[in-house]
Backbone as a printed PyTorch tensor [residue, N CA C, xyz], in Angstrom:
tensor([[[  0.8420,  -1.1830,   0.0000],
         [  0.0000,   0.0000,   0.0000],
         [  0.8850,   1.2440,   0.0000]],

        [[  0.5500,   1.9730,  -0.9950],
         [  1.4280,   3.6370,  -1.0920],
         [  0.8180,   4.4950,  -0.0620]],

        [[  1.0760,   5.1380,   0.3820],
         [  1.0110,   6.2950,   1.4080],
         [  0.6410,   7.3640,   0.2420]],

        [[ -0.4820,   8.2300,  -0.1330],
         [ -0.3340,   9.2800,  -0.4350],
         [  0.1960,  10.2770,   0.0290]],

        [[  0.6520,  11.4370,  -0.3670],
         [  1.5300,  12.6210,  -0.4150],
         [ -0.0260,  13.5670,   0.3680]],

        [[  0.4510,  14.2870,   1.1450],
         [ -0.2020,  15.0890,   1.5540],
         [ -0.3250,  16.3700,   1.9190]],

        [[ -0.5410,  17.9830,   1.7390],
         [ -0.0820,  19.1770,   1.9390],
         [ -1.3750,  19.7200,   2.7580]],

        [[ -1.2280,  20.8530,   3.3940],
         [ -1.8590,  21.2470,   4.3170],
         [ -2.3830,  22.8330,   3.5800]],

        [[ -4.0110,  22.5840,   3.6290],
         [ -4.9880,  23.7230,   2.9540],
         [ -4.9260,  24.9160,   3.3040]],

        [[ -4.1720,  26.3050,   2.6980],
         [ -4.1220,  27.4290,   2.4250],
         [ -5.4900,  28.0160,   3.1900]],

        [[ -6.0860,  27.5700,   3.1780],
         [ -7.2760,  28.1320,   3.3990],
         [ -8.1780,  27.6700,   4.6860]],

        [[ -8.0360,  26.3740,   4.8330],
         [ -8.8720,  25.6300,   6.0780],
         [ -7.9140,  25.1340,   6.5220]],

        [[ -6.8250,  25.0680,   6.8190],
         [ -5.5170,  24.5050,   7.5840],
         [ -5.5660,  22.4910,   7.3920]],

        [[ -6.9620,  22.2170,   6.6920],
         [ -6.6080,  20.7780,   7.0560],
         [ -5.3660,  20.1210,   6.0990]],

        [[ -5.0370,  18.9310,   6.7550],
         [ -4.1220,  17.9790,   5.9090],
         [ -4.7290,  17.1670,   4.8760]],

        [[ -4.4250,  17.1950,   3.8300],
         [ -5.4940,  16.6550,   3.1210],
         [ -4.2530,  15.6120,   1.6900]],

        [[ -4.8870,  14.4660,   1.2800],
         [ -4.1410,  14.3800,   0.4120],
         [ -3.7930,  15.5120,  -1.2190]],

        [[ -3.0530,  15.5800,  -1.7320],
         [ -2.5640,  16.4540,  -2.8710],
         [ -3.7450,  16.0740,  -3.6460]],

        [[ -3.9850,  14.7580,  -3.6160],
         [ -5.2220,  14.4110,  -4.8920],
         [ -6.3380,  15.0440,  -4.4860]],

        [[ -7.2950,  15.8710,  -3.6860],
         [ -8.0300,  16.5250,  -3.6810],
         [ -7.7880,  18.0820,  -3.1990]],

        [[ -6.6250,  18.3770,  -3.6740],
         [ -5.7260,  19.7570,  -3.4730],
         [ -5.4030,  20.4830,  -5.1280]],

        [[ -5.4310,  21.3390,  -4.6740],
         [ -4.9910,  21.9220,  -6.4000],
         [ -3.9050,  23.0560,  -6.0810]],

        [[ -2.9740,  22.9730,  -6.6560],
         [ -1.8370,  23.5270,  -6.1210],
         [ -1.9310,  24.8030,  -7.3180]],

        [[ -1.3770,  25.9670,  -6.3790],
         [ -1.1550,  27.3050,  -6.8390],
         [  0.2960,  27.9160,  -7.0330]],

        [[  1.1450,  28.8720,  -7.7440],
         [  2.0880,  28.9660,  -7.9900],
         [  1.8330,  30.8610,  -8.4520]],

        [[  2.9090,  31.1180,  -7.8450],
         [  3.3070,  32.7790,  -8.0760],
         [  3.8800,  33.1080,  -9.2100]],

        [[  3.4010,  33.2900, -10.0990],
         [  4.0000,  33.2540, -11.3860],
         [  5.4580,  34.7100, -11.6960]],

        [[  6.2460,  34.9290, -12.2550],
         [  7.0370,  35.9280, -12.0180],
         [  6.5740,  37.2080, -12.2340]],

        [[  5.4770,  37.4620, -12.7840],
         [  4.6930,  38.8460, -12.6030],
         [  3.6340,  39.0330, -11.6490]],

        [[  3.8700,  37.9590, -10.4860],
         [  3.3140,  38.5310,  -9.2380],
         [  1.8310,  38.0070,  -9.3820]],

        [[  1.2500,  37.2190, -10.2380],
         [ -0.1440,  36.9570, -11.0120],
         [ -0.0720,  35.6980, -10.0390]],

        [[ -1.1570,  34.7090,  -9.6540],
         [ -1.4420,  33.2110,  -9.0980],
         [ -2.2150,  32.5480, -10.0900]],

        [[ -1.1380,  31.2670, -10.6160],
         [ -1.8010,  30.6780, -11.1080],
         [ -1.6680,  29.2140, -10.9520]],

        [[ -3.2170,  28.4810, -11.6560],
         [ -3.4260,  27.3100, -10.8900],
         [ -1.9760,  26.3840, -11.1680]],

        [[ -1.3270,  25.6520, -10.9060],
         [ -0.7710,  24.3820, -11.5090],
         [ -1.1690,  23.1390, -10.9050]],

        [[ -2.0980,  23.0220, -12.7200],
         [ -2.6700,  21.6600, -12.2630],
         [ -2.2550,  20.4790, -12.4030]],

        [[ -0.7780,  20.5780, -13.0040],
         [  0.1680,  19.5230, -12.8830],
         [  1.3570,  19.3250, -12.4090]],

        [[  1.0980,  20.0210, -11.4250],
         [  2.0290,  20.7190, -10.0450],
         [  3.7150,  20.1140, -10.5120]],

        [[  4.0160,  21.0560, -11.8280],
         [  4.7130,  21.1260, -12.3890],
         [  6.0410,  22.1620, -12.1350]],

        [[  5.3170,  23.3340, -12.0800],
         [  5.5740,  24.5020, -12.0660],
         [  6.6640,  25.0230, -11.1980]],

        [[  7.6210,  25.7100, -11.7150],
         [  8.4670,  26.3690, -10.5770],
         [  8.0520,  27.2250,  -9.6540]],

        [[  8.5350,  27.6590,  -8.6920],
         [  8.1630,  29.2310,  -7.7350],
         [  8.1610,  28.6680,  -6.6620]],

        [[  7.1240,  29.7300,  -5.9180],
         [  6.4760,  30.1640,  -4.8130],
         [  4.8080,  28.7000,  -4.8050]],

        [[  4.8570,  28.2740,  -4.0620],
         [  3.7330,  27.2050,  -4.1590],
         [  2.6330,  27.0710,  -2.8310]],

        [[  1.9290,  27.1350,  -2.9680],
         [  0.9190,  27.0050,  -1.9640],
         [ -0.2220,  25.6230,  -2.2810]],

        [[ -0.8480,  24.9130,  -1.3190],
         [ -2.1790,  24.0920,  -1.7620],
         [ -3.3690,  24.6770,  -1.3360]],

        [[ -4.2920,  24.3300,  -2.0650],
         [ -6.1890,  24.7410,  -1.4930],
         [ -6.6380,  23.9690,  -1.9340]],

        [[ -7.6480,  23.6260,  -1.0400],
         [ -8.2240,  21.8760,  -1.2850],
         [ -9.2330,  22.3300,  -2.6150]],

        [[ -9.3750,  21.6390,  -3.4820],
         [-10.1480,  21.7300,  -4.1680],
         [-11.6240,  21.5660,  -3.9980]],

        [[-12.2810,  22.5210,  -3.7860],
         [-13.8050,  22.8900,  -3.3990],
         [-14.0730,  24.4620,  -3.5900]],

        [[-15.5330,  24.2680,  -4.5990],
         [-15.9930,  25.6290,  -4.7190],
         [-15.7790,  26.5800,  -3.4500]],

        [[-16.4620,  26.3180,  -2.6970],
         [-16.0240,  27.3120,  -1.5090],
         [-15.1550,  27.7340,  -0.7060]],

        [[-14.5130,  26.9120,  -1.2150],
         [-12.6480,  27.1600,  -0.3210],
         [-12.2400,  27.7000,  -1.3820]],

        [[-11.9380,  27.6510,  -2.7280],
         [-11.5360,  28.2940,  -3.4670],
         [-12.2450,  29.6690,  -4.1190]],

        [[-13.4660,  29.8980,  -3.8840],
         [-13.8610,  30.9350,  -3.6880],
         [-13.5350,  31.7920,  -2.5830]],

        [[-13.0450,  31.5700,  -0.9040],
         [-13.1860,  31.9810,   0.0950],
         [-11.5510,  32.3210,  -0.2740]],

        [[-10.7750,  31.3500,  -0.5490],
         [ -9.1370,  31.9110,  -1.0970],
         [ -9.1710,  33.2710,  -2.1300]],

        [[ -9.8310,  33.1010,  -3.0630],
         [ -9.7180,  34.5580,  -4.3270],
         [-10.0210,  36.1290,  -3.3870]],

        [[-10.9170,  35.4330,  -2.4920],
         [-11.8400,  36.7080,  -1.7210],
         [-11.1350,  37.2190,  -1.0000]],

        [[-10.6600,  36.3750,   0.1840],
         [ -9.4350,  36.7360,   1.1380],
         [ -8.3790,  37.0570,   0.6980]],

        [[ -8.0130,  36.6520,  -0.5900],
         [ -6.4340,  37.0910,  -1.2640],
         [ -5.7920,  36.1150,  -0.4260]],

        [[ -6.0240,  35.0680,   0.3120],
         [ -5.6030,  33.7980,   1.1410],
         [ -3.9010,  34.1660,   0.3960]],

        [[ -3.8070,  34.2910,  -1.0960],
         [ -2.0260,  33.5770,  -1.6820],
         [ -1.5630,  35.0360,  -1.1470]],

        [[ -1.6010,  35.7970,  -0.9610],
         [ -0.9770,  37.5460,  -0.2590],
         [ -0.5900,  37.0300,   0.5170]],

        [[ -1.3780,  36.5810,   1.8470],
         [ -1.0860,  36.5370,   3.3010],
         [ -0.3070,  35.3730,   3.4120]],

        [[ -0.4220,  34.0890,   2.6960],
         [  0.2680,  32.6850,   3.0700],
         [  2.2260,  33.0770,   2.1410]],

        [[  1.6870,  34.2440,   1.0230],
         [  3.0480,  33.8120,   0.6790],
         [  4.0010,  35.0650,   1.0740]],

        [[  2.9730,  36.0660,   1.6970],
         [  3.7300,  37.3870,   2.4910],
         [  4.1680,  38.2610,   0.9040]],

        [[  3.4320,  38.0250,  -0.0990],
         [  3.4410,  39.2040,  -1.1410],
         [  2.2540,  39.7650,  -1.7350]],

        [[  2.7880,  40.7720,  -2.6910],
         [  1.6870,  41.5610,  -3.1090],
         [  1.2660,  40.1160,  -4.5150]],

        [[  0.1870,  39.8220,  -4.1690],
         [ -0.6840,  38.6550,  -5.2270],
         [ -1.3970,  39.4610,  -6.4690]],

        [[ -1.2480,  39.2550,  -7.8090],
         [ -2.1660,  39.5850,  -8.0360],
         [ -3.4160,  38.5450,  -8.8690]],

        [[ -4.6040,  38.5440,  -8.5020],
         [ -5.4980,  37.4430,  -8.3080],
         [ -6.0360,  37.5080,  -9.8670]],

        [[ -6.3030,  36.7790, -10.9630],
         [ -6.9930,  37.1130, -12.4590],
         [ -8.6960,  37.0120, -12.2830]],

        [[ -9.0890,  37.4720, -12.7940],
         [-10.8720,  38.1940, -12.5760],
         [-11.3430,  36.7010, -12.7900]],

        [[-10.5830,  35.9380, -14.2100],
         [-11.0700,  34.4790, -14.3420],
         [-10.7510,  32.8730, -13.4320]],

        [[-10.1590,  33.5470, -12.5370],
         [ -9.1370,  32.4400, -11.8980],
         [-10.1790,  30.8870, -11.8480]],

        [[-11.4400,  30.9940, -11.3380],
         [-12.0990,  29.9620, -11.2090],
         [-12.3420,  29.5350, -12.7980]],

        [[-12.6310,  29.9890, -13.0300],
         [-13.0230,  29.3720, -15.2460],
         [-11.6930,  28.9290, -15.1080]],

        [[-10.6060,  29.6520, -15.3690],
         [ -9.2200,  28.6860, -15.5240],
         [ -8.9880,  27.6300, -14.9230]],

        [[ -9.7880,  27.5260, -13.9380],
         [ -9.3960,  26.1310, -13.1720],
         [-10.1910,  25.2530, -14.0100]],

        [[-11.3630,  25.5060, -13.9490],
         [-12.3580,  24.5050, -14.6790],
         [-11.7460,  23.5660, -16.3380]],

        [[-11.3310,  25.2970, -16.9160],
         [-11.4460,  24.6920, -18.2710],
         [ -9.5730,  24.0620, -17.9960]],

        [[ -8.8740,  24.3650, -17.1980],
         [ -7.5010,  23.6000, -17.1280],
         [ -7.7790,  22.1810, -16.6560]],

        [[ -8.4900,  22.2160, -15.7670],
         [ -9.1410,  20.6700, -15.2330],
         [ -9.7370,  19.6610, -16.9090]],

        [[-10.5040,  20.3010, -17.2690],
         [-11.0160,  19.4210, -18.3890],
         [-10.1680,  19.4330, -19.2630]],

        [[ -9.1580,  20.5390, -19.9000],
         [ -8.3740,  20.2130, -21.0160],
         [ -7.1870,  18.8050, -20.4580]],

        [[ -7.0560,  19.2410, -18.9500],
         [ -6.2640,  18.0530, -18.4030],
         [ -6.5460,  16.5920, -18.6650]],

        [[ -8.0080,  16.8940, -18.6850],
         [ -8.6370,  15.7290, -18.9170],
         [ -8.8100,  14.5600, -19.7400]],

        [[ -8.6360,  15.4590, -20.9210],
         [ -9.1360,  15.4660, -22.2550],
         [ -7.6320,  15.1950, -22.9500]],

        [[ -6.6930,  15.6290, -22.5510],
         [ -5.1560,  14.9630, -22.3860],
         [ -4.8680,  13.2980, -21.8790]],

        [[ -5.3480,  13.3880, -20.7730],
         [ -5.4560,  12.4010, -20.1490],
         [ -6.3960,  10.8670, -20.9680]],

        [[ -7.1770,  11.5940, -21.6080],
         [ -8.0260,  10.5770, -22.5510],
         [ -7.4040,   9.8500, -23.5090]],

        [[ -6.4720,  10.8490, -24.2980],
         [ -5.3350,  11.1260, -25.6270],
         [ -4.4400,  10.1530, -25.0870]],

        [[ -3.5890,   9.9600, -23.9150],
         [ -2.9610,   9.4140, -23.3330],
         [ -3.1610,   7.8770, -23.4250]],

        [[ -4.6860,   8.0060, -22.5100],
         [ -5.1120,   6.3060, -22.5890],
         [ -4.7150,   6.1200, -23.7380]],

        [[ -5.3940,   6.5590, -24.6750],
         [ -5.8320,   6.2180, -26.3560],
         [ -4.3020,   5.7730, -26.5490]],

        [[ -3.0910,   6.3510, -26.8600],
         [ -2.1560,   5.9410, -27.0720],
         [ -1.2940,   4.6180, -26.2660]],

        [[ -1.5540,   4.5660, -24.8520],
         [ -1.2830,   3.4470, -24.1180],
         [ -2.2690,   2.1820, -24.0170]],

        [[ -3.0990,   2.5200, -25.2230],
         [ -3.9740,   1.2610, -25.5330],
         [ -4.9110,   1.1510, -24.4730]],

        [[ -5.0430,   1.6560, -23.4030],
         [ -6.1160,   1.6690, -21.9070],
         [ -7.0490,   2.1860, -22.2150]],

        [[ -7.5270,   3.1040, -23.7570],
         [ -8.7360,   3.1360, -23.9400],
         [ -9.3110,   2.0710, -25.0450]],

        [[-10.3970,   1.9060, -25.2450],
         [-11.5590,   1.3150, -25.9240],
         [-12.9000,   2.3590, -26.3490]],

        [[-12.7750,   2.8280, -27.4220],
         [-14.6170,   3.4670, -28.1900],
         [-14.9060,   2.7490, -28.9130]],

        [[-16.5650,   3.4690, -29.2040],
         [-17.4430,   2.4840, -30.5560],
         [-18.0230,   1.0630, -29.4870]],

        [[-19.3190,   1.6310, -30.0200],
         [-20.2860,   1.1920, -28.8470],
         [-19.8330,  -0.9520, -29.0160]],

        [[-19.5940,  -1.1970, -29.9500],
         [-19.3380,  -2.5430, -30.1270],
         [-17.9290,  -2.5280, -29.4520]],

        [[-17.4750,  -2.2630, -29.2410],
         [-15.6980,  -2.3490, -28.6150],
         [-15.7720,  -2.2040, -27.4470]],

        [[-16.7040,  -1.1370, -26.6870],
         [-16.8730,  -0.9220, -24.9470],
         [-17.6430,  -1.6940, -24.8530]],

        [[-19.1860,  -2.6770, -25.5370],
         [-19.9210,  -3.2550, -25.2990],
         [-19.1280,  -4.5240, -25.0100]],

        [[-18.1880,  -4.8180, -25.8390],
         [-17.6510,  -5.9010, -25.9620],
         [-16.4050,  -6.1490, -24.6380]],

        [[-16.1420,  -4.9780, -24.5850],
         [-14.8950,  -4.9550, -23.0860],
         [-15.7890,  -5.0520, -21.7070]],

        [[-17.0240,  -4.1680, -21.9200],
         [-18.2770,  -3.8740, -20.1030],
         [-18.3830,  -5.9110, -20.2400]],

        [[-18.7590,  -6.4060, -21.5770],
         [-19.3110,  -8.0610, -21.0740],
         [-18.0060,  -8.7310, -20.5820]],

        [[-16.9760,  -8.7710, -21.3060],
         [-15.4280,  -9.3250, -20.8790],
         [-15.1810,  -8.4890, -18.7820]],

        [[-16.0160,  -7.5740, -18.4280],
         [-15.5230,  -7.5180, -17.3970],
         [-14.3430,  -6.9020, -17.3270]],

        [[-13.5030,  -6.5070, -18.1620],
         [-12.1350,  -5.9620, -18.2190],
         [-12.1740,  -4.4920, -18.3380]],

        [[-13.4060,  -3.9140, -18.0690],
         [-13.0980,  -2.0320, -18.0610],
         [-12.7500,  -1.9370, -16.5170]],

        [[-12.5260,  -0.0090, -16.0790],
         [-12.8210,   0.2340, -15.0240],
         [-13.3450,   1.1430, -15.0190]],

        [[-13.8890,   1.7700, -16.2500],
         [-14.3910,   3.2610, -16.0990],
         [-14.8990,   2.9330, -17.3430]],

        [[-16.4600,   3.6680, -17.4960],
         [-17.3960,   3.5120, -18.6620],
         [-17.4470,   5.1760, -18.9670]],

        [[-17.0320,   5.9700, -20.0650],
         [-17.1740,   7.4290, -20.7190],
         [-18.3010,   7.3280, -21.6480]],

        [[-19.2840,   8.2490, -21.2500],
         [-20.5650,   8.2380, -22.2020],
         [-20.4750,   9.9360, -22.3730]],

        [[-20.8250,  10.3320, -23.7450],
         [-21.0090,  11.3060, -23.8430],
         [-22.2160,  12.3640, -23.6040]],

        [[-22.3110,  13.6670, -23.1850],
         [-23.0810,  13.6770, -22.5970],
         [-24.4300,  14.0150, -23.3130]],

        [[-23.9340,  14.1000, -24.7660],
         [-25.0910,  14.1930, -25.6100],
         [-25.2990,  13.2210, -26.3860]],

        [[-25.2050,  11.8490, -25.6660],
         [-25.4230,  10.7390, -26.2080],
         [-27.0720,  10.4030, -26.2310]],

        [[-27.5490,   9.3430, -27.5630],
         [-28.7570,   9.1930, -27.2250],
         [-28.8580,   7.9790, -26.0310]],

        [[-30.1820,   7.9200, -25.6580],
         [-30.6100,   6.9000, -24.4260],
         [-30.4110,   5.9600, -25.0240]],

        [[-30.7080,   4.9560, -25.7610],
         [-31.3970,   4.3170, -26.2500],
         [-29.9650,   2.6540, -26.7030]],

        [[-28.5170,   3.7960, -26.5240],
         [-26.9520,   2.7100, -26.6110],
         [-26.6620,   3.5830, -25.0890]],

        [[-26.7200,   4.1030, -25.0810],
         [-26.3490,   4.5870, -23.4230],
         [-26.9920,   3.9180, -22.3840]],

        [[-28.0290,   3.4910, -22.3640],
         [-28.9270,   2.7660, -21.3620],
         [-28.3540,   1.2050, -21.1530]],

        [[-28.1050,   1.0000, -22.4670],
         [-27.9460,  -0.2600, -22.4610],
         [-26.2940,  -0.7950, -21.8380]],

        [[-25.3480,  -0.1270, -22.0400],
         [-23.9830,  -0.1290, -21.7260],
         [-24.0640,   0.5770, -20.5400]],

        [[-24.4520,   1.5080, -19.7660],
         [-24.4940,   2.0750, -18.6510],
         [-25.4430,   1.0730, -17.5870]],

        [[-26.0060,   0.4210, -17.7120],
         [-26.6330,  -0.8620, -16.9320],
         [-25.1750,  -1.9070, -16.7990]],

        [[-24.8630,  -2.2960, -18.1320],
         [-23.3810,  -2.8950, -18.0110],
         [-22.2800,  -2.0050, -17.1200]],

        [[-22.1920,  -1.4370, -16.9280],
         [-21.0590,  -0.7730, -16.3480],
         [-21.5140,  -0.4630, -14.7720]],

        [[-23.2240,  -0.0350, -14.5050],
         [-23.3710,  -0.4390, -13.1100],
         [-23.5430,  -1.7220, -12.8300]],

        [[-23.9280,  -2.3830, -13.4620],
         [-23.9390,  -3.9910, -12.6760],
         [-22.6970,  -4.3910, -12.0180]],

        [[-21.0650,  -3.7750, -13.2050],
         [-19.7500,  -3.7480, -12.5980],
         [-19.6060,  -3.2660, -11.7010]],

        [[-20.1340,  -2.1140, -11.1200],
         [-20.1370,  -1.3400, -10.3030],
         [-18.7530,   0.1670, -10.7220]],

        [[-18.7420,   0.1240, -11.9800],
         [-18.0230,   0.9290, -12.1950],
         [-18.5660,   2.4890, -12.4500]],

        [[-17.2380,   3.2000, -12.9300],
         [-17.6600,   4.2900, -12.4600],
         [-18.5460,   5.0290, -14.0320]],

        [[-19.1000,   5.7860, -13.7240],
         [-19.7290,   6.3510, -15.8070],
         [-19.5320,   7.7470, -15.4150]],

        [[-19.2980,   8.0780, -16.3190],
         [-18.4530,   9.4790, -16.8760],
         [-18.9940,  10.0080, -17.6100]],

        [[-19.7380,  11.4120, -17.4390],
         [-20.9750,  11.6550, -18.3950],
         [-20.7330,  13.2740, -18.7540]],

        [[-19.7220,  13.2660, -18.4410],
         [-18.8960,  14.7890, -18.1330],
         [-19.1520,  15.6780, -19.5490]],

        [[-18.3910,  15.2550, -20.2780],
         [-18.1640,  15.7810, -21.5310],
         [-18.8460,  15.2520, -22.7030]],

        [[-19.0460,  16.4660, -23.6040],
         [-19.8810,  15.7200, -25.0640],
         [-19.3560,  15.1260, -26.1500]],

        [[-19.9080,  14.4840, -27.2790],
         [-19.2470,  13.9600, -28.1540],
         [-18.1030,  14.9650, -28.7920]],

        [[-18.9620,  16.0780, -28.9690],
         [-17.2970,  16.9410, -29.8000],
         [-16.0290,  16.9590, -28.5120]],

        [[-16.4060,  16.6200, -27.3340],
         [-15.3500,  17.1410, -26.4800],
         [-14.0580,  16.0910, -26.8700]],

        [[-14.7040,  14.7740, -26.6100],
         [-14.6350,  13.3740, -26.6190],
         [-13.7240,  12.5050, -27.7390]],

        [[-14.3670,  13.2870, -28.8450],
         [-14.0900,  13.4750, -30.5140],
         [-12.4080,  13.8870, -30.3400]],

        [[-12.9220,  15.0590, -30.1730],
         [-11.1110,  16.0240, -30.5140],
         [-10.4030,  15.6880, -29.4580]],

        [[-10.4770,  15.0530, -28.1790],
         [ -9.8630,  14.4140, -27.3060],
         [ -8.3960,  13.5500, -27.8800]],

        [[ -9.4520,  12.1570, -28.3200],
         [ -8.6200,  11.4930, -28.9470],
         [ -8.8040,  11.2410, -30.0920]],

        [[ -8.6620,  12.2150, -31.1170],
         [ -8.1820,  12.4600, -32.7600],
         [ -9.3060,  11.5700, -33.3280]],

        [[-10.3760,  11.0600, -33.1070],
         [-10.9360,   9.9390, -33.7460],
         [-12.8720,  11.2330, -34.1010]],

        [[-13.6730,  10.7280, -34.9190],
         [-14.7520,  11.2550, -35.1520],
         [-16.0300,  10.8180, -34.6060]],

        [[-16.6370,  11.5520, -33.9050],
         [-18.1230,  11.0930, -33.8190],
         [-18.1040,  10.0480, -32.2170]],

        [[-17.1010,  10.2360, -31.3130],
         [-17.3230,   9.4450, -30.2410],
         [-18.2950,   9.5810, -28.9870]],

        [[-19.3530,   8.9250, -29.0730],
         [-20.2280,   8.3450, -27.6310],
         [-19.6020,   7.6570, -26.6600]],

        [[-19.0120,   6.5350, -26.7910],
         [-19.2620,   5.4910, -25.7750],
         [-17.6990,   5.2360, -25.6150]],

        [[-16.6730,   5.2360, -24.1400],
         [-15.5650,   4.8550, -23.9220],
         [-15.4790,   4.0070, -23.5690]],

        [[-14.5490,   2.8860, -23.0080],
         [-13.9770,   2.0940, -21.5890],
         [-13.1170,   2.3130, -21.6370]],

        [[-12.2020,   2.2260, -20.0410],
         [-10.9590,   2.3190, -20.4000],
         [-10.6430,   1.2120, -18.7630]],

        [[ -9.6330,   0.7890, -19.3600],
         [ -8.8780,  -0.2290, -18.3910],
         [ -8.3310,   0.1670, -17.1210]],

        [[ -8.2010,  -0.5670, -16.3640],
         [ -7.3960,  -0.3210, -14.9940],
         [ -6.2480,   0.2260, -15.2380]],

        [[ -5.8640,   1.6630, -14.9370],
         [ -4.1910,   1.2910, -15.2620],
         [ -4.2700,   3.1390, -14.3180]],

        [[ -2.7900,   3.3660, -14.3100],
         [ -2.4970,   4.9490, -13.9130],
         [ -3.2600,   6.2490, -14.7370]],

        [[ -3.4030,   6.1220, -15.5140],
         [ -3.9560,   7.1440, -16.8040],
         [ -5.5670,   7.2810, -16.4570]],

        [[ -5.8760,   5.7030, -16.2060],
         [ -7.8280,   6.1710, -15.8900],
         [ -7.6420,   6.2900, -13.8830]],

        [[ -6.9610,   6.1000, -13.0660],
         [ -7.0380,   6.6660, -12.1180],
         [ -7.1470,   8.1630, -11.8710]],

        [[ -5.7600,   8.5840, -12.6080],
         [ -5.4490,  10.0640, -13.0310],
         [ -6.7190,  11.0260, -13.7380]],

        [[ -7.5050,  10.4380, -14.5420],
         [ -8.3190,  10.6860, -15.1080],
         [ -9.3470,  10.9370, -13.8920]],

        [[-10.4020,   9.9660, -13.3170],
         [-11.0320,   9.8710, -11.9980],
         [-10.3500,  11.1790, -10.6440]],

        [[ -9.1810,  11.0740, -10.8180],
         [ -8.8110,  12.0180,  -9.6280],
         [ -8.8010,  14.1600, -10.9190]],

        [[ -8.7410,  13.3900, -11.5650],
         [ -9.1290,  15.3230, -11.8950],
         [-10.7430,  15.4650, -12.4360]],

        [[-11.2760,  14.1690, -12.3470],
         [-12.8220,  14.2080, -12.8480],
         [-13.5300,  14.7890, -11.5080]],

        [[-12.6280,  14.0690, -10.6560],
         [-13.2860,  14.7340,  -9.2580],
         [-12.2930,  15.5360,  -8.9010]],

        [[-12.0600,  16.3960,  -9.0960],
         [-11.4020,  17.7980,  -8.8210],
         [-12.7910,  18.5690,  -9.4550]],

        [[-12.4010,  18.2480, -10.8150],
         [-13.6510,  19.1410, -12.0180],
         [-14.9810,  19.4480, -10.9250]],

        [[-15.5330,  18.0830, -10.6250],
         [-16.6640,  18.3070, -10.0690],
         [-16.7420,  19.0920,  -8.8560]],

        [[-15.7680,  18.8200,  -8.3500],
         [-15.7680,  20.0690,  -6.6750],
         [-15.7900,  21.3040,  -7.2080]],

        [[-15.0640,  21.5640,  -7.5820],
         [-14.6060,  22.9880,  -8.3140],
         [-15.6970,  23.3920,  -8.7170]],

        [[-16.8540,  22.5970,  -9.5940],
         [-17.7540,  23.1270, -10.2110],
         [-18.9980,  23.2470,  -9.2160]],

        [[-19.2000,  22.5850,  -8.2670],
         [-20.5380,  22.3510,  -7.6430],
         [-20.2280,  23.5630,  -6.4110]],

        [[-21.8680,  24.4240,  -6.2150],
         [-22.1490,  25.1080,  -5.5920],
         [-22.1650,  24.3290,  -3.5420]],

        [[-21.6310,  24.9350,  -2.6520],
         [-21.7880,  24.0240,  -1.7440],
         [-22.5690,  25.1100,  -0.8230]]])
């Protein structure tokens, strides 16, 4: 068993693991911005990822006081998180696709949900009912997870292919990774 990595919230002091943290960085013109692949050089701070903590951080200027400088905060900071979260995402898809851990085309996920070998079912969100119902019953009976996030064009230009509804993708690091910024996305986005 790995020990996750853990940093302590900018904002609510708790300890929390990094995977439900979204790490911030002082960029050299004094600007905060997200790094959501806590990549980034500088000045670094964490805030747990939740609408209201990260709203209650922009408000307070929380990165001023924790990093003892003049911050300056962008009017969009929350949209940037969002749409950095999903382009992350949507990377992350591209990824599978190339490490073979994904599966589209409703006969290929239909055919992986009966084999038992997915761990995550991607339906688009402007899919019709009618192949969605039927593969999304398969994927809860697994008890897996369905992913209803994004639409076919998102899905589409994701991973280079046309016209995609229906994903699976296999057990592996890439659909964990995927799951841990799907639920970032969703905190970030939901009113609490």
């Amino acid at each position: 068993m790995t020990l996750s990595k853990t940093a302590i919230c900018a904002v609510t002091d708790e300890v929390l693991p990094i995977e439900q943290m979204i790490r911030f960085v002082v960029d050299p013109n004094g600007s905060i911005v997200a790094d959501l692949t806590q990549k980034l050089p500088g000045v670094f701070l964490w805030v747990k990822a939740d609408n209201a903590v990260l709203k209650k951080a922009i408000w307070r200027n929380t990165f001023a006081a924790k990093t003892r400088q003049t911050i300056k905060i962008p009017e969009n900071l929350m949209e940037s998180i969002e749409s950095g979260l999903t382009r992350h995402a949507m990377q992350t898809l591209s990824l599978a696709k190339r490490a073979g851990e994904l599966r589209f085309g409703f006969s290929k996920v239909d055919e992986v949900l009966r084999s038992h070998t997915a761990a995550v079912y991607v339906v688009a969100s402007d899919a019709k009912e009618n192949g969605r119902e039927k593969l999304e019953r398969l994927a809860i009976h697994d008890n897996l997870p369905v992913i209803d996030e994004w639409s076919s064009a998102q899905l589409s230009a994701a991973i280079g292919e046309e016209n995609v509804i229906h994903m699976a993708l296999a057990d592996g690091g890439l659909t964990h990774k995927l799951l841990e910024i799907l639920t970032k996305l969703k905190a970030v986005k939901s009113e609490t």
